[in-house]
Structures are given as C-alpha cells and as structure tokens.
mmCIF file of C-alpha atoms in Angstrom:
data_model
loop_
_atom_site.group_PDB
_atom_site.id
_atom_site.type_symbol
_atom_site.label_atom_id
_atom_site.label_comp_id
_atom_site.label_asym_id
_atom_site.label_seq_id
_atom_site.Cartn_x
_atom_site.Cartn_y
_atom_site.Cartn_z
ATOM 1 C CA UNK A 1 0.051 -0.310 -0.151
ATOM 2 C CA UNK A 2 1.311 3.500 -0.578
ATOM 3 C CA UNK A 3 -0.228 5.027 2.465
ATOM 4 C CA UNK A 4 1.727 4.726 6.209
ATOM 5 C CA UNK A 5 -1.364 3.757 7.888
ATOM 6 C CA UNK A 6 -5.269 4.255 7.938
ATOM 7 C CA UNK A 7 -4.619 7.709 8.969
ATOM 8 C CA UNK A 8 -2.928 8.757 5.905
ATOM 9 C CA UNK A 9 -5.079 6.853 4.010
ATOM 10 C CA UNK A 10 -8.170 9.052 5.375
ATOM 11 C CA UNK A 11 -6.063 12.353 5.220
ATOM 12 C CA UNK A 12 -3.929 12.178 2.126
ATOM 13 C CA UNK A 13 -1.846 14.797 2.916
ATOM 14 C CA UNK A 14 -4.489 17.547 2.967
ATOM 15 C CA UNK A 15 -6.331 16.228 -0.212
ATOM 16 C CA UNK A 16 -8.305 13.475 1.786
ATOM 17 C CA UNK A 17 -11.595 15.629 1.816
ATOM 18 C CA UNK A 18 -11.602 15.728 -1.955
ATOM 19 C CA UNK A 19 -10.780 12.644 -3.218
ATOM 20 C CA UNK A 20 -13.563 10.421 -0.440
ATOM 21 C CA UNK A 21 -16.093 13.034 -1.623
ATOM 22 C CA UNK A 22 -15.271 12.631 -4.911
ATOM 23 C CA UNK A 23 -15.229 8.694 -4.468
ATOM 24 C CA UNK A 24 -18.619 8.900 -1.885
ATOM 25 C CA UNK A 25 -20.187 10.760 -5.068
ATOM 26 C CA UNK A 26 -19.739 8.907 -7.116
ATOM 27 C CA UNK A 27 -20.609 5.222 -5.423
ATOM 28 C CA UNK A 28 -23.845 6.824 -4.803
ATOM 29 C CA UNK A 29 -24.508 7.950 -8.652
ATOM 30 C CA UNK A 30 -23.541 4.040 -9.556
ATOM 31 C CA UNK A 31 -25.709 2.632 -7.189
ATOM 32 C CA UNK A 32 -28.845 4.663 -8.077
ATOM 33 C CA UNK A 33 -27.827 4.040 -11.421
ATOM 34 C CA UNK A 34 -27.690 0.034 -11.520
ATOM 35 C CA UNK A 35 -30.846 0.042 -8.442
ATOM 36 C CA UNK A 36 -33.205 2.139 -9.750
ATOM 37 C CA UNK A 37 -34.131 0.046 -13.227
ATOM 38 C CA UNK A 38 -34.066 -3.220 -11.343
ATOM 39 C CA UNK A 39 -36.831 -1.788 -8.443
ATOM 40 C CA UNK A 40 -38.650 -0.250 -11.671
ATOM 41 C CA UNK A 41 -38.826 -3.499 -13.833
ATOM 42 C CA UNK A 42 -40.099 -5.659 -10.902
ATOM 43 C CA UNK A 43 -42.572 -2.553 -10.577
ATOM 44 C CA UNK A 44 -43.724 -3.193 -13.803
ATOM 45 C CA UNK A 45 -43.873 -6.936 -13.624
ATOM 46 C CA UNK A 46 -45.817 -6.188 -10.410
ATOM 47 C CA UNK A 47 -48.376 -4.184 -11.731
ATOM 48 C CA UNK A 48 -49.208 -6.818 -14.940
ATOM 49 C CA UNK A 49 -49.639 -9.141 -12.407
ATOM 50 C CA UNK A 50 -51.934 -7.370 -10.409
ATOM 51 C CA UNK A 51 -53.862 -6.540 -13.194
ATOM 52 C CA UNK A 52 -54.510 -9.515 -15.596
ATOM 53 C CA UNK A 53 -57.525 -7.879 -17.368
ATOM 54 C CA UNK A 54 -54.980 -5.425 -18.836
ATOM 55 C CA UNK A 55 -53.322 -7.776 -20.441
ATOM 56 C CA UNK A 56 -54.567 -8.698 -23.515
ATOM 57 C CA UNK A 57 -52.769 -11.581 -25.151
ATOM 58 C CA UNK A 58 -51.498 -10.827 -28.715
ATOM 59 C CA UNK A 59 -50.082 -13.978 -30.489
ATOM 60 C CA UNK A 60 -46.409 -11.996 -31.838
ATOM 61 C CA UNK A 61 -45.403 -8.844 -30.341
ATOM 62 C CA UNK A 62 -46.942 -5.665 -32.577
ATOM 63 C CA UNK A 63 -42.782 -4.557 -33.076
ATOM 64 C CA UNK A 64 -41.998 -7.953 -34.503
ATOM 65 C CA UNK A 65 -44.342 -8.054 -36.745
ATOM 66 C CA UNK A 66 -43.035 -5.053 -37.998
ATOM 67 C CA UNK A 67 -39.669 -5.422 -38.819
ATOM 68 C CA UNK B 1 -25.435 6.417 -59.038
ATOM 69 C CA UNK B 2 -25.806 2.591 -59.678
ATOM 70 C CA UNK B 3 -23.115 1.571 -58.278
ATOM 71 C CA UNK B 4 -24.585 3.216 -54.812
ATOM 72 C CA UNK B 5 -27.532 1.383 -55.480
ATOM 73 C CA UNK B 6 -26.107 -1.623 -55.792
ATOM 74 C CA UNK B 7 -24.140 -1.425 -52.128
ATOM 75 C CA UNK B 8 -26.992 -0.424 -49.972
ATOM 76 C CA UNK B 9 -28.883 -3.061 -51.495
ATOM 77 C CA UNK B 10 -25.724 -5.354 -50.705
ATOM 78 C CA UNK B 11 -25.801 -3.726 -47.093
ATOM 79 C CA UNK B 12 -28.811 -4.624 -46.674
ATOM 80 C CA UNK B 13 -29.181 -7.854 -47.639
ATOM 81 C CA UNK B 14 -26.486 -8.262 -44.688
ATOM 82 C CA UNK B 15 -27.878 -5.886 -42.141
ATOM 83 C CA UNK B 16 -31.187 -7.645 -42.352
ATOM 84 C CA UNK B 17 -31.053 -10.780 -40.085
ATOM 85 C CA UNK B 18 -29.143 -8.825 -37.614
ATOM 86 C CA UNK B 19 -31.960 -5.781 -38.036
ATOM 87 C CA UNK B 20 -34.586 -8.964 -37.512
ATOM 88 C CA UNK B 21 -32.999 -10.048 -34.074
ATOM 89 C CA UNK B 22 -32.244 -6.813 -33.082
ATOM 90 C CA UNK B 23 -35.779 -5.993 -33.452
ATOM 91 C CA UNK B 24 -37.267 -8.431 -31.602
ATOM 92 C CA UNK B 25 -38.174 -7.688 -27.979
ATOM 93 C CA UNK B 26 -38.288 -11.119 -26.031
ATOM 94 C CA UNK B 27 -34.966 -12.051 -28.047
ATOM 95 C CA UNK B 28 -33.933 -8.576 -26.770
ATOM 96 C CA UNK B 29 -35.083 -9.346 -23.348
ATOM 97 C CA UNK B 30 -33.687 -12.355 -23.248
ATOM 98 C CA UNK B 31 -30.773 -12.513 -24.358
ATOM 99 C CA UNK B 32 -29.638 -8.671 -22.352
ATOM 100 C CA UNK B 33 -30.875 -10.812 -19.224
ATOM 101 C CA UNK B 34 -28.208 -13.387 -20.111
ATOM 102 C CA UNK B 35 -25.824 -10.830 -20.527
ATOM 103 C CA UNK B 36 -26.095 -8.888 -17.785
ATOM 104 C CA UNK B 37 -26.144 -11.759 -15.203
ATOM 105 C CA UNK B 38 -22.412 -12.123 -15.606
ATOM 106 C CA UNK B 39 -22.067 -9.116 -16.917
ATOM 107 C CA UNK B 40 -23.202 -6.635 -13.921
ATOM 108 C CA UNK B 41 -21.075 -8.679 -11.123
ATOM 109 C CA UNK B 42 -17.960 -8.260 -13.376
ATOM 110 C CA UNK B 43 -18.429 -4.651 -13.781
ATOM 111 C CA UNK B 44 -19.011 -4.731 -10.248
ATOM 112 C CA UNK B 45 -15.799 -6.203 -9.110
ATOM 113 C CA UNK B 46 -13.835 -4.661 -11.495
ATOM 114 C CA UNK B 47 -14.690 -0.633 -10.052
ATOM 115 C CA UNK B 48 -13.893 -1.796 -6.435
ATOM 116 C CA UNK B 49 -10.505 -3.331 -7.973
ATOM 117 C CA UNK B 50 -9.717 0.037 -10.147
ATOM 118 C CA UNK B 51 -11.041 2.095 -6.970
ATOM 119 C CA UNK B 52 -8.644 0.597 -4.554
ATOM 120 C CA UNK B 53 -5.723 0.250 -6.748
ATOM 121 C CA UNK B 54 -6.219 4.167 -7.611
ATOM 122 C CA UNK B 55 -6.579 5.070 -3.982
ATOM 123 C CA UNK B 56 -4.422 3.019 -1.879
ATOM 124 C CA UNK B 57 -1.543 1.879 -4.598
ATOM 125 C CA UNK B 58 -0.933 4.262 -7.369
ATOM 126 C CA UNK B 59 1.836 6.384 -6.138
ATOM 127 C CA UNK B 60 0.657 10.216 -5.446
ATOM 128 C CA UNK B 61 1.482 12.926 -8.057
ATOM 129 C CA UNK B 62 4.924 14.216 -7.508
ATOM 130 C CA UNK B 63 2.910 18.159 -8.742
ATOM 131 C CA UNK B 64 -0.638 17.158 -7.584
ATOM 132 C CA UNK B 65 0.113 15.035 -4.529
ATOM 133 C CA UNK B 66 -2.933 12.905 -3.931
ATOM 134 C CA UNK B 67 -5.382 14.969 -5.322
ATOM 135 C CA UNK B 68 -4.822 13.411 -8.471
ATOM 136 C CA UNK B 69 -6.629 10.250 -7.205
ATOM 137 C CA UNK B 70 -9.933 11.535 -8.411
ATOM 138 C CA UNK B 71 -8.692 11.625 -11.519
ATOM 139 C CA UNK B 72 -9.663 7.535 -11.735
ATOM 140 C CA UNK B 73 -12.955 8.939 -11.583
ATOM 141 C CA UNK B 74 -12.635 11.882 -13.741
ATOM 142 C CA UNK B 75 -11.532 10.425 -16.704
ATOM 143 C CA UNK B 76 -13.068 7.193 -17.093
ATOM 144 C CA UNK B 77 -16.114 9.399 -16.627
ATOM 145 C CA UNK B 78 -15.978 11.756 -19.199
ATOM 146 C CA UNK B 79 -14.826 9.077 -21.829
ATOM 147 C CA UNK B 80 -17.996 7.020 -21.319
ATOM 148 C CA UNK B 81 -19.632 10.479 -21.248
ATOM 149 C CA UNK B 82 -19.076 10.836 -24.829
ATOM 150 C CA UNK B 83 -19.149 7.613 -26.048
ATOM 151 C CA UNK B 84 -22.311 6.946 -24.227
ATOM 152 C CA UNK B 85 -23.363 9.969 -26.648
ATOM 153 C CA UNK B 86 -22.642 8.153 -29.871
ATOM 154 C CA UNK B 87 -24.547 5.284 -28.914
ATOM 155 C CA UNK B 88 -26.919 7.500 -28.432
ATOM 156 C CA UNK B 89 -26.999 9.324 -31.498
ATOM 157 C CA UNK B 90 -26.313 6.323 -33.665
ATOM 158 C CA UNK B 91 -29.279 5.079 -31.767
ATOM 159 C CA UNK B 92 -31.371 8.173 -33.186
ATOM 160 C CA UNK B 93 -29.846 7.942 -36.532
ATOM 161 C CA UNK B 94 -31.144 4.284 -36.940
ATOM 162 C CA UNK B 95 -34.198 4.888 -35.427
ATOM 163 C CA UNK B 96 -34.928 7.904 -38.201
ATOM 164 C CA UNK B 97 -33.289 6.338 -41.190
ATOM 165 C CA UNK B 98 -34.815 2.458 -40.339
ATOM 166 C CA UNK B 99 -37.607 3.319 -38.776
ATOM 167 C CA UNK B 100 -35.924 0.734 -35.786
ATOM 168 C CA UNK B 101 -37.898 0.743 -32.957
ATOM 169 C CA UNK B 102 -35.272 -0.810 -30.710
ATOM 170 C CA UNK B 103 -33.041 1.792 -31.549
ATOM 171 C CA UNK B 104 -35.459 4.261 -30.148
ATOM 172 C CA UNK B 105 -35.406 2.269 -27.290
ATOM 173 C CA UNK B 106 -31.417 2.156 -26.580
ATOM 174 C CA UNK B 107 -32.156 5.862 -27.278
ATOM 175 C CA UNK B 108 -34.506 6.397 -24.938
ATOM 176 C CA UNK B 109 -32.423 4.242 -22.844
ATOM 177 C CA UNK B 110 -29.341 5.653 -22.608
ATOM 178 C CA UNK B 111 -29.612 9.309 -22.146
ATOM 179 C CA UNK B 112 -30.162 9.155 -18.460
ATOM 180 C CA UNK B 113 -26.538 7.132 -17.912
ATOM 181 C CA UNK B 114 -25.148 9.396 -20.523
ATOM 182 C CA UNK B 115 -26.559 12.813 -17.864
ATOM 183 C CA UNK B 116 -25.265 10.949 -14.708
ATOM 184 C CA UNK B 117 -21.648 10.089 -16.257
ATOM 185 C CA UNK B 118 -21.577 13.575 -17.099
ATOM 186 C CA UNK B 119 -22.201 14.766 -13.992
ATOM 187 C CA UNK B 120 -20.173 12.892 -12.920
ATOM 188 C CA UNK B 121 -17.462 14.070 -14.834
ATOM 189 C CA UNK B 122 -18.090 17.977 -14.231
ATOM 190 C CA UNK B 123 -18.215 17.034 -10.567
ATOM 191 C CA UNK B 124 -15.120 15.560 -9.777
ATOM 192 C CA UNK B 125 -13.824 18.174 -11.931
ATOM 193 C CA UNK B 126 -15.229 20.938 -9.744
ATOM 194 C CA UNK B 127 -13.900 19.165 -6.369
ATOM 195 C CA UNK B 128 -10.459 18.077 -8.818
ATOM 196 C CA UNK B 129 -10.269 21.884 -9.774
ATOM 197 C CA UNK B 130 -10.356 23.389 -6.045
ATOM 198 C CA UNK B 131 -7.534 22.330 -4.815
ATOM 199 C CA UNK B 132 -5.288 22.432 -8.123
ATOM 200 C CA UNK B 133 -7.246 25.275 -9.834
ATOM 201 C CA UNK B 134 -7.594 27.268 -6.960
ATOM 202 C CA UNK B 135 -11.133 27.529 -7.731
ATOM 203 C CA UNK B 136 -14.491 24.974 -7.872
ATOM 204 C CA UNK B 137 -15.887 26.550 -10.966
ATOM 205 C CA UNK B 138 -14.361 27.629 -14.193
ATOM 206 C CA UNK B 139 -15.723 29.304 -17.911
ATOM 207 C CA UNK B 140 -13.291 26.860 -18.932
ATOM 208 C CA UNK B 141 -13.590 25.942 -22.632
ATOM 209 C CA UNK B 142 -13.763 22.094 -21.807
ATOM 210 C CA UNK B 143 -15.694 22.928 -18.836
ATOM 211 C CA UNK B 144 -18.461 24.793 -21.252
ATOM 212 C CA UNK B 145 -18.514 22.255 -23.371
ATOM 213 C CA UNK B 146 -18.874 19.496 -20.986
ATOM 214 C CA UNK B 147 -21.835 21.102 -19.567
ATOM 215 C CA UNK B 148 -23.493 22.238 -22.804
ATOM 216 C CA UNK B 149 -23.413 18.400 -23.295
ATOM 217 C CA UNK B 150 -24.857 17.706 -20.017
ATOM 218 C CA UNK B 151 -27.939 19.842 -21.251
ATOM 219 C CA UNK B 152 -28.443 17.985 -24.258
ATOM 220 C CA UNK B 153 -28.409 14.693 -22.236
ATOM 221 C CA UNK B 154 -30.922 16.677 -20.192
ATOM 222 C CA UNK B 155 -32.869 18.093 -23.000
ATOM 223 C CA UNK B 156 -33.572 14.304 -24.586
ATOM 224 C CA UNK B 157 -34.948 13.126 -21.821
ATOM 225 C CA UNK B 158 -37.333 16.467 -21.092
ATOM 226 C CA UNK B 159 -38.223 15.894 -24.785
ATOM 227 C CA UNK B 160 -39.249 12.622 -24.365
ATOM 228 C CA UNK B 161 -40.852 13.225 -21.686
ATOM 229 C CA UNK B 162 -42.769 15.931 -23.536
ATOM 230 C CA UNK B 163 -44.985 14.443 -26.023
ATOM 231 C CA UNK B 164 -48.056 12.715 -26.091
ATOM 232 C CA UNK B 165 -47.307 10.578 -29.041
ATOM 233 C CA UNK B 166 -44.122 8.190 -28.689
ATOM 234 C CA UNK B 167 -42.990 7.860 -32.219
ATOM 235 C CA UNK B 168 -42.772 11.877 -32.562
ATOM 236 C CA UNK B 169 -40.989 11.648 -29.210
ATOM 237 C CA UNK B 170 -38.190 9.440 -30.536
ATOM 238 C CA UNK B 171 -38.073 11.544 -33.879
ATOM 239 C CA UNK B 172 -37.361 14.878 -32.173
ATOM 240 C CA UNK B 173 -35.029 13.585 -29.814
ATOM 241 C CA UNK B 174 -33.119 11.448 -32.870
ATOM 242 C CA UNK B 175 -32.244 15.132 -34.515
ATOM 243 C CA UNK B 176 -31.691 16.653 -31.221
ATOM 244 C CA UNK B 177 -29.035 14.495 -30.337
ATOM 245 C CA UNK B 178 -27.816 13.763 -33.820
ATOM 246 C CA UNK B 179 -27.348 18.002 -33.869
ATOM 247 C CA UNK B 180 -25.865 17.652 -30.650
ATOM 248 C CA UNK B 181 -23.326 15.937 -32.023
ATOM 249 C CA UNK B 182 -21.612 19.253 -33.380
ATOM 250 C CA UNK B 183 -20.006 19.717 -29.626
ATOM 251 C CA UNK B 184 -18.531 16.370 -29.453
ATOM 252 C CA UNK B 185 -14.959 17.221 -31.668
ATOM 253 C CA UNK B 186 -15.638 21.095 -29.909
ATOM 254 C CA UNK B 187 -15.226 18.658 -26.852
ATOM 255 C CA UNK B 188 -12.222 16.748 -28.191
ATOM 256 C CA UNK B 189 -10.446 19.746 -29.701
ATOM 257 C CA UNK B 190 -11.000 22.270 -26.678
ATOM 258 C CA UNK B 191 -7.819 21.998 -25.171
ATOM 259 C CA UNK B 192 -6.213 22.589 -28.164
ATOM 260 C CA UNK B 193 -8.183 25.027 -29.739
ATOM 261 C CA UNK B 194 -8.496 27.998 -26.944
ATOM 262 C CA UNK B 195 -6.049 28.718 -23.864
ATOM 263 C CA UNK B 196 -7.291 26.036 -21.360
ATOM 264 C CA UNK B 197 -6.647 25.333 -17.814
ATOM 265 C CA UNK B 198 -7.572 21.859 -18.440
ATOM 266 C CA UNK B 199 -4.500 19.748 -19.375
ATOM 267 C CA UNK B 200 -4.883 17.718 -22.863
ATOM 268 C CA UNK B 201 -4.632 14.037 -22.679
ATOM 269 C CA UNK B 202 -2.510 12.142 -20.992
ATOM 270 C CA UNK B 203 -2.935 9.127 -22.728
ATOM 271 C CA UNK B 204 -2.375 8.453 -26.552
ATOM 272 C CA UNK B 205 -3.104 6.021 -28.650
ATOM 273 C CA UNK B 206 -0.403 7.107 -30.930
ATOM 274 C CA UNK B 207 2.941 7.725 -29.999
ATOM 275 C CA UNK B 208 4.186 7.889 -26.064
ATOM 276 C CA UNK B 209 1.816 8.558 -23.037
ATOM 277 C CA UNK B 210 3.175 11.540 -20.709
ATOM 278 C CA UNK B 211 1.782 8.934 -17.676
ATOM 279 C CA UNK B 212 3.727 6.322 -15.558
ATOM 280 C CA UNK B 213 2.448 2.678 -15.876
ATOM 281 C CA UNK B 214 2.187 3.028 -12.484
ATOM 282 C CA UNK B 215 -0.881 5.290 -12.659
ATOM 283 C CA UNK B 216 -1.915 4.214 -16.409
ATOM 284 C CA UNK B 217 -2.655 0.632 -15.770
ATOM 285 C CA UNK B 218 -5.729 1.662 -12.822
ATOM 286 C CA UNK B 219 -6.767 4.285 -15.317
ATOM 287 C CA UNK B 220 -7.571 1.613 -18.144
ATOM 288 C CA UNK B 221 -8.959 -0.794 -15.411
ATOM 289 C CA UNK B 222 -11.190 1.735 -14.326
ATOM 290 C CA UNK B 223 -12.078 2.876 -18.398
ATOM 291 C CA UNK B 224 -12.604 -0.670 -19.214
ATOM 292 C CA UNK B 225 -14.565 -0.646 -15.936
ATOM 293 C CA UNK B 226 -17.124 2.758 -16.904
ATOM 294 C CA UNK B 227 -17.369 1.495 -20.224
ATOM 295 C CA UNK B 228 -19.018 -2.026 -18.657
ATOM 296 C CA UNK B 229 -21.083 0.241 -16.665
ATOM 297 C CA UNK B 230 -22.615 2.016 -19.183
ATOM 298 C CA UNK B 231 -23.274 -0.751 -21.521
ATOM 299 C CA UNK B 232 -24.902 -2.804 -17.986
ATOM 300 C CA UNK B 233 -26.825 0.414 -17.408
ATOM 301 C CA UNK B 234 -28.176 1.532 -20.913
ATOM 302 C CA UNK B 235 -29.831 -2.927 -21.183
ATOM 303 C CA UNK B 236 -31.114 -2.770 -17.376
ATOM 304 C CA UNK B 237 -32.924 0.359 -18.936
ATOM 305 C CA UNK B 238 -33.998 -0.983 -22.342
ATOM 306 C CA UNK B 239 -35.238 -3.942 -20.842
ATOM 307 C CA UNK B 240 -38.203 -1.870 -18.259
ATOM 308 C CA UNK B 241 -38.648 0.406 -21.175
ATOM 309 C CA UNK B 242 -39.052 -3.185 -23.461
ATOM 310 C CA UNK B 243 -41.417 -4.261 -20.904
ATOM 311 C CA UNK B 244 -43.934 -1.078 -20.742
ATOM 312 C CA UNK B 245 -43.783 -1.057 -24.373
ATOM 313 C CA UNK B 246 -44.938 -4.550 -25.045
ATOM 314 C CA UNK B 247 -47.191 -4.669 -21.830
ATOM 315 C CA UNK B 248 -50.308 -5.946 -23.989
ATOM 316 C CA UNK B 249 -47.629 -8.860 -25.966
ATOM 317 C CA UNK B 250 -48.287 -12.291 -24.505
ATOM 318 C CA UNK B 251 -44.392 -12.814 -23.223
ATOM 319 C CA UNK B 252 -44.862 -9.886 -21.346
ATOM 320 C CA UNK B 253 -47.647 -11.327 -19.732
ATOM 321 C CA UNK B 254 -46.808 -14.305 -18.969
ATOM 322 C CA UNK B 255 -43.099 -13.263 -17.700
ATOM 323 C CA UNK B 256 -45.336 -11.022 -15.582
ATOM 324 C CA UNK B 257 -47.213 -14.199 -14.252
ATOM 325 C CA UNK B 258 -43.912 -16.340 -13.506
ATOM 326 C CA UNK B 259 -42.054 -13.798 -11.962
ATOM 327 C CA UNK B 260 -44.819 -12.650 -9.548
ATOM 328 C CA UNK B 261 -46.473 -15.642 -8.645
ATOM 329 C CA UNK B 262 -44.856 -16.061 -5.369
ATOM 330 C CA UNK B 263 -45.308 -12.353 -4.280
ATOM 331 C CA UNK B 264 -49.492 -11.938 -5.522
#
C-alpha cells in the first residue's frame, strides 16, 4: 500500500476530503444507476401481474411483426 | 449512382438478419438478461479493484500530490460520457433512417445514463479544480462544452417526456441528439483550440503516453470498468422500457405471471 497508516489514507496530506468526496458521490451515482432500473423492472412486472384483465394476449409482439 | 444502389442493396441484405433479431423485443429481453447475469457482477468487481488500486496502491503525483486520485473517477466518467453520446446519436439515426423501434428504446435508455456520467465528470472536475486550479468552477472551454453535453442529455430526457405521441418524441429526440453531435469534436479539441486551464490528454493511442505505467494501468482498468458499467445500465434501462412498451403482449403477460406468482 502507498500510505503508511489508515489516518494517512483518510487525510491524504490535506487532499483527503476532496478525493473521498468524489469517490463517495461516484458510489452513490453508480448505486442509483444500477438499483433504480432493477426496482422499476420489478414494479412494472408486479403491476402487470396485479391487473390480469389489462393484459390482452397478442400472439406476436407488434414491433416484431413490423420488421 | 448505380454502384451506390447496388451497395445499398448489399448492405440491406447483409444487415437484415441482424436487424430482424434486434428488432424482436422478446429476443432482446432474453439476451440482455443473459448478458447482465455475468456482466453486472464482473463490472462491479472491476470497479472495486480499480478504485482500491487508484486510491491505495498507485503512487502520488509529484506535482499534484494525492488530489490526482480523482482522475480515476474523472477521466473514465468523461470518456464514457462522450462515448455514450455516440451510442445515443447512432441509435437515434438508426431510428430515423430505418424506423427501428428497438433503436428508439436504446436512445431513450442511453440519455439518463449519459447524463449521470457527464454530471459525475463535471462534479469530480469541480472538486479536483479546487485544490489544483484554486476554484470550484472555471468558465473554461473544456468545462463549458461538457456542461453543454449535460444539457443535451437532459434535453433529450425532457423532450421525450414532453410528447404524448412517443413516435414523434423519438424522432424529435433523434434530431436533437444528431444536431448535438457538433459539440463532440468541440469537447475533444477544446484544450487545443482555446487557451485552457484543462490539461491535454495524457494517454495517446499513437505515440508515447505522458503518464507512468503505475498510474496508467489502474486508469485503463477504470475506463474499461466504466464502459462495462455504461453497457450494463443501458441494457437495464432498455429492459424496463421493453416491458413498458410490450406490456400488452403475451410474452410480457406470462413473464409477469411467472415472476410475480410468489409475491401475489
């Protein structure tokens, strides 16, 4: 490891606050980017499963048919 | 003229099977699910390895000290923000030219992801600027053109929501993203064309890179990981959009029943 101690890693000779802020924000954005669509996919499927009357079976999906 | 027509026919025939498959929502949904199953964990592991390497093991910069470690987030985010714009504009063009619905899905899925990466590049740049340039924000050519990129991404997201007719929305967004392409070479060349605080590129495809291998390898790893992350997010968003658009079809109906049978 480049740093001698945990304290040195956290402070980074005065630059610690800047560096760690960027990494924490990056972590938050990445987590949001990955988790949000996974949760939305679940929600969409649950909504569809809860309203079976609204699902009108079509043999071939319309956009597949077009092509 | 005649040659061009023949060439167009050949391209059409060669591309047809590919277009046909990519045009099939159930196929796209299934294959993206299979890809994500291994790609998402691998991407997250690469990101952790790259971050730990950049934060703890690479040496400090001789001039900037430890603040340069922001580079391992800043550069990959900026690189992929630009690459993502190509993806979005290309998908928009395919939708305009061939009326391919799945290209429209890809374009809509790319916009928020690209906006997030652009924001991350701008934010990390601002935080890096404070100890290095002495200011959070500078109206520099590179910074300003990246801010315009963020507005272009957000513009596509907003424009899509502004239309009730989603087909018209797709066309308008495709035109906007294609017109916005003019900004991409400006971003690349901004550090050469204008007097800029922003440093020029340290990694060059041709010629000697001006960065030490001990810093280059973790940076390359992070760039690869961010590319993979963009791909994962694009596919994740596309899958949600596919389900929404195909919600009345049989395959989505049975999928919803299968996946939610234990919940309900």
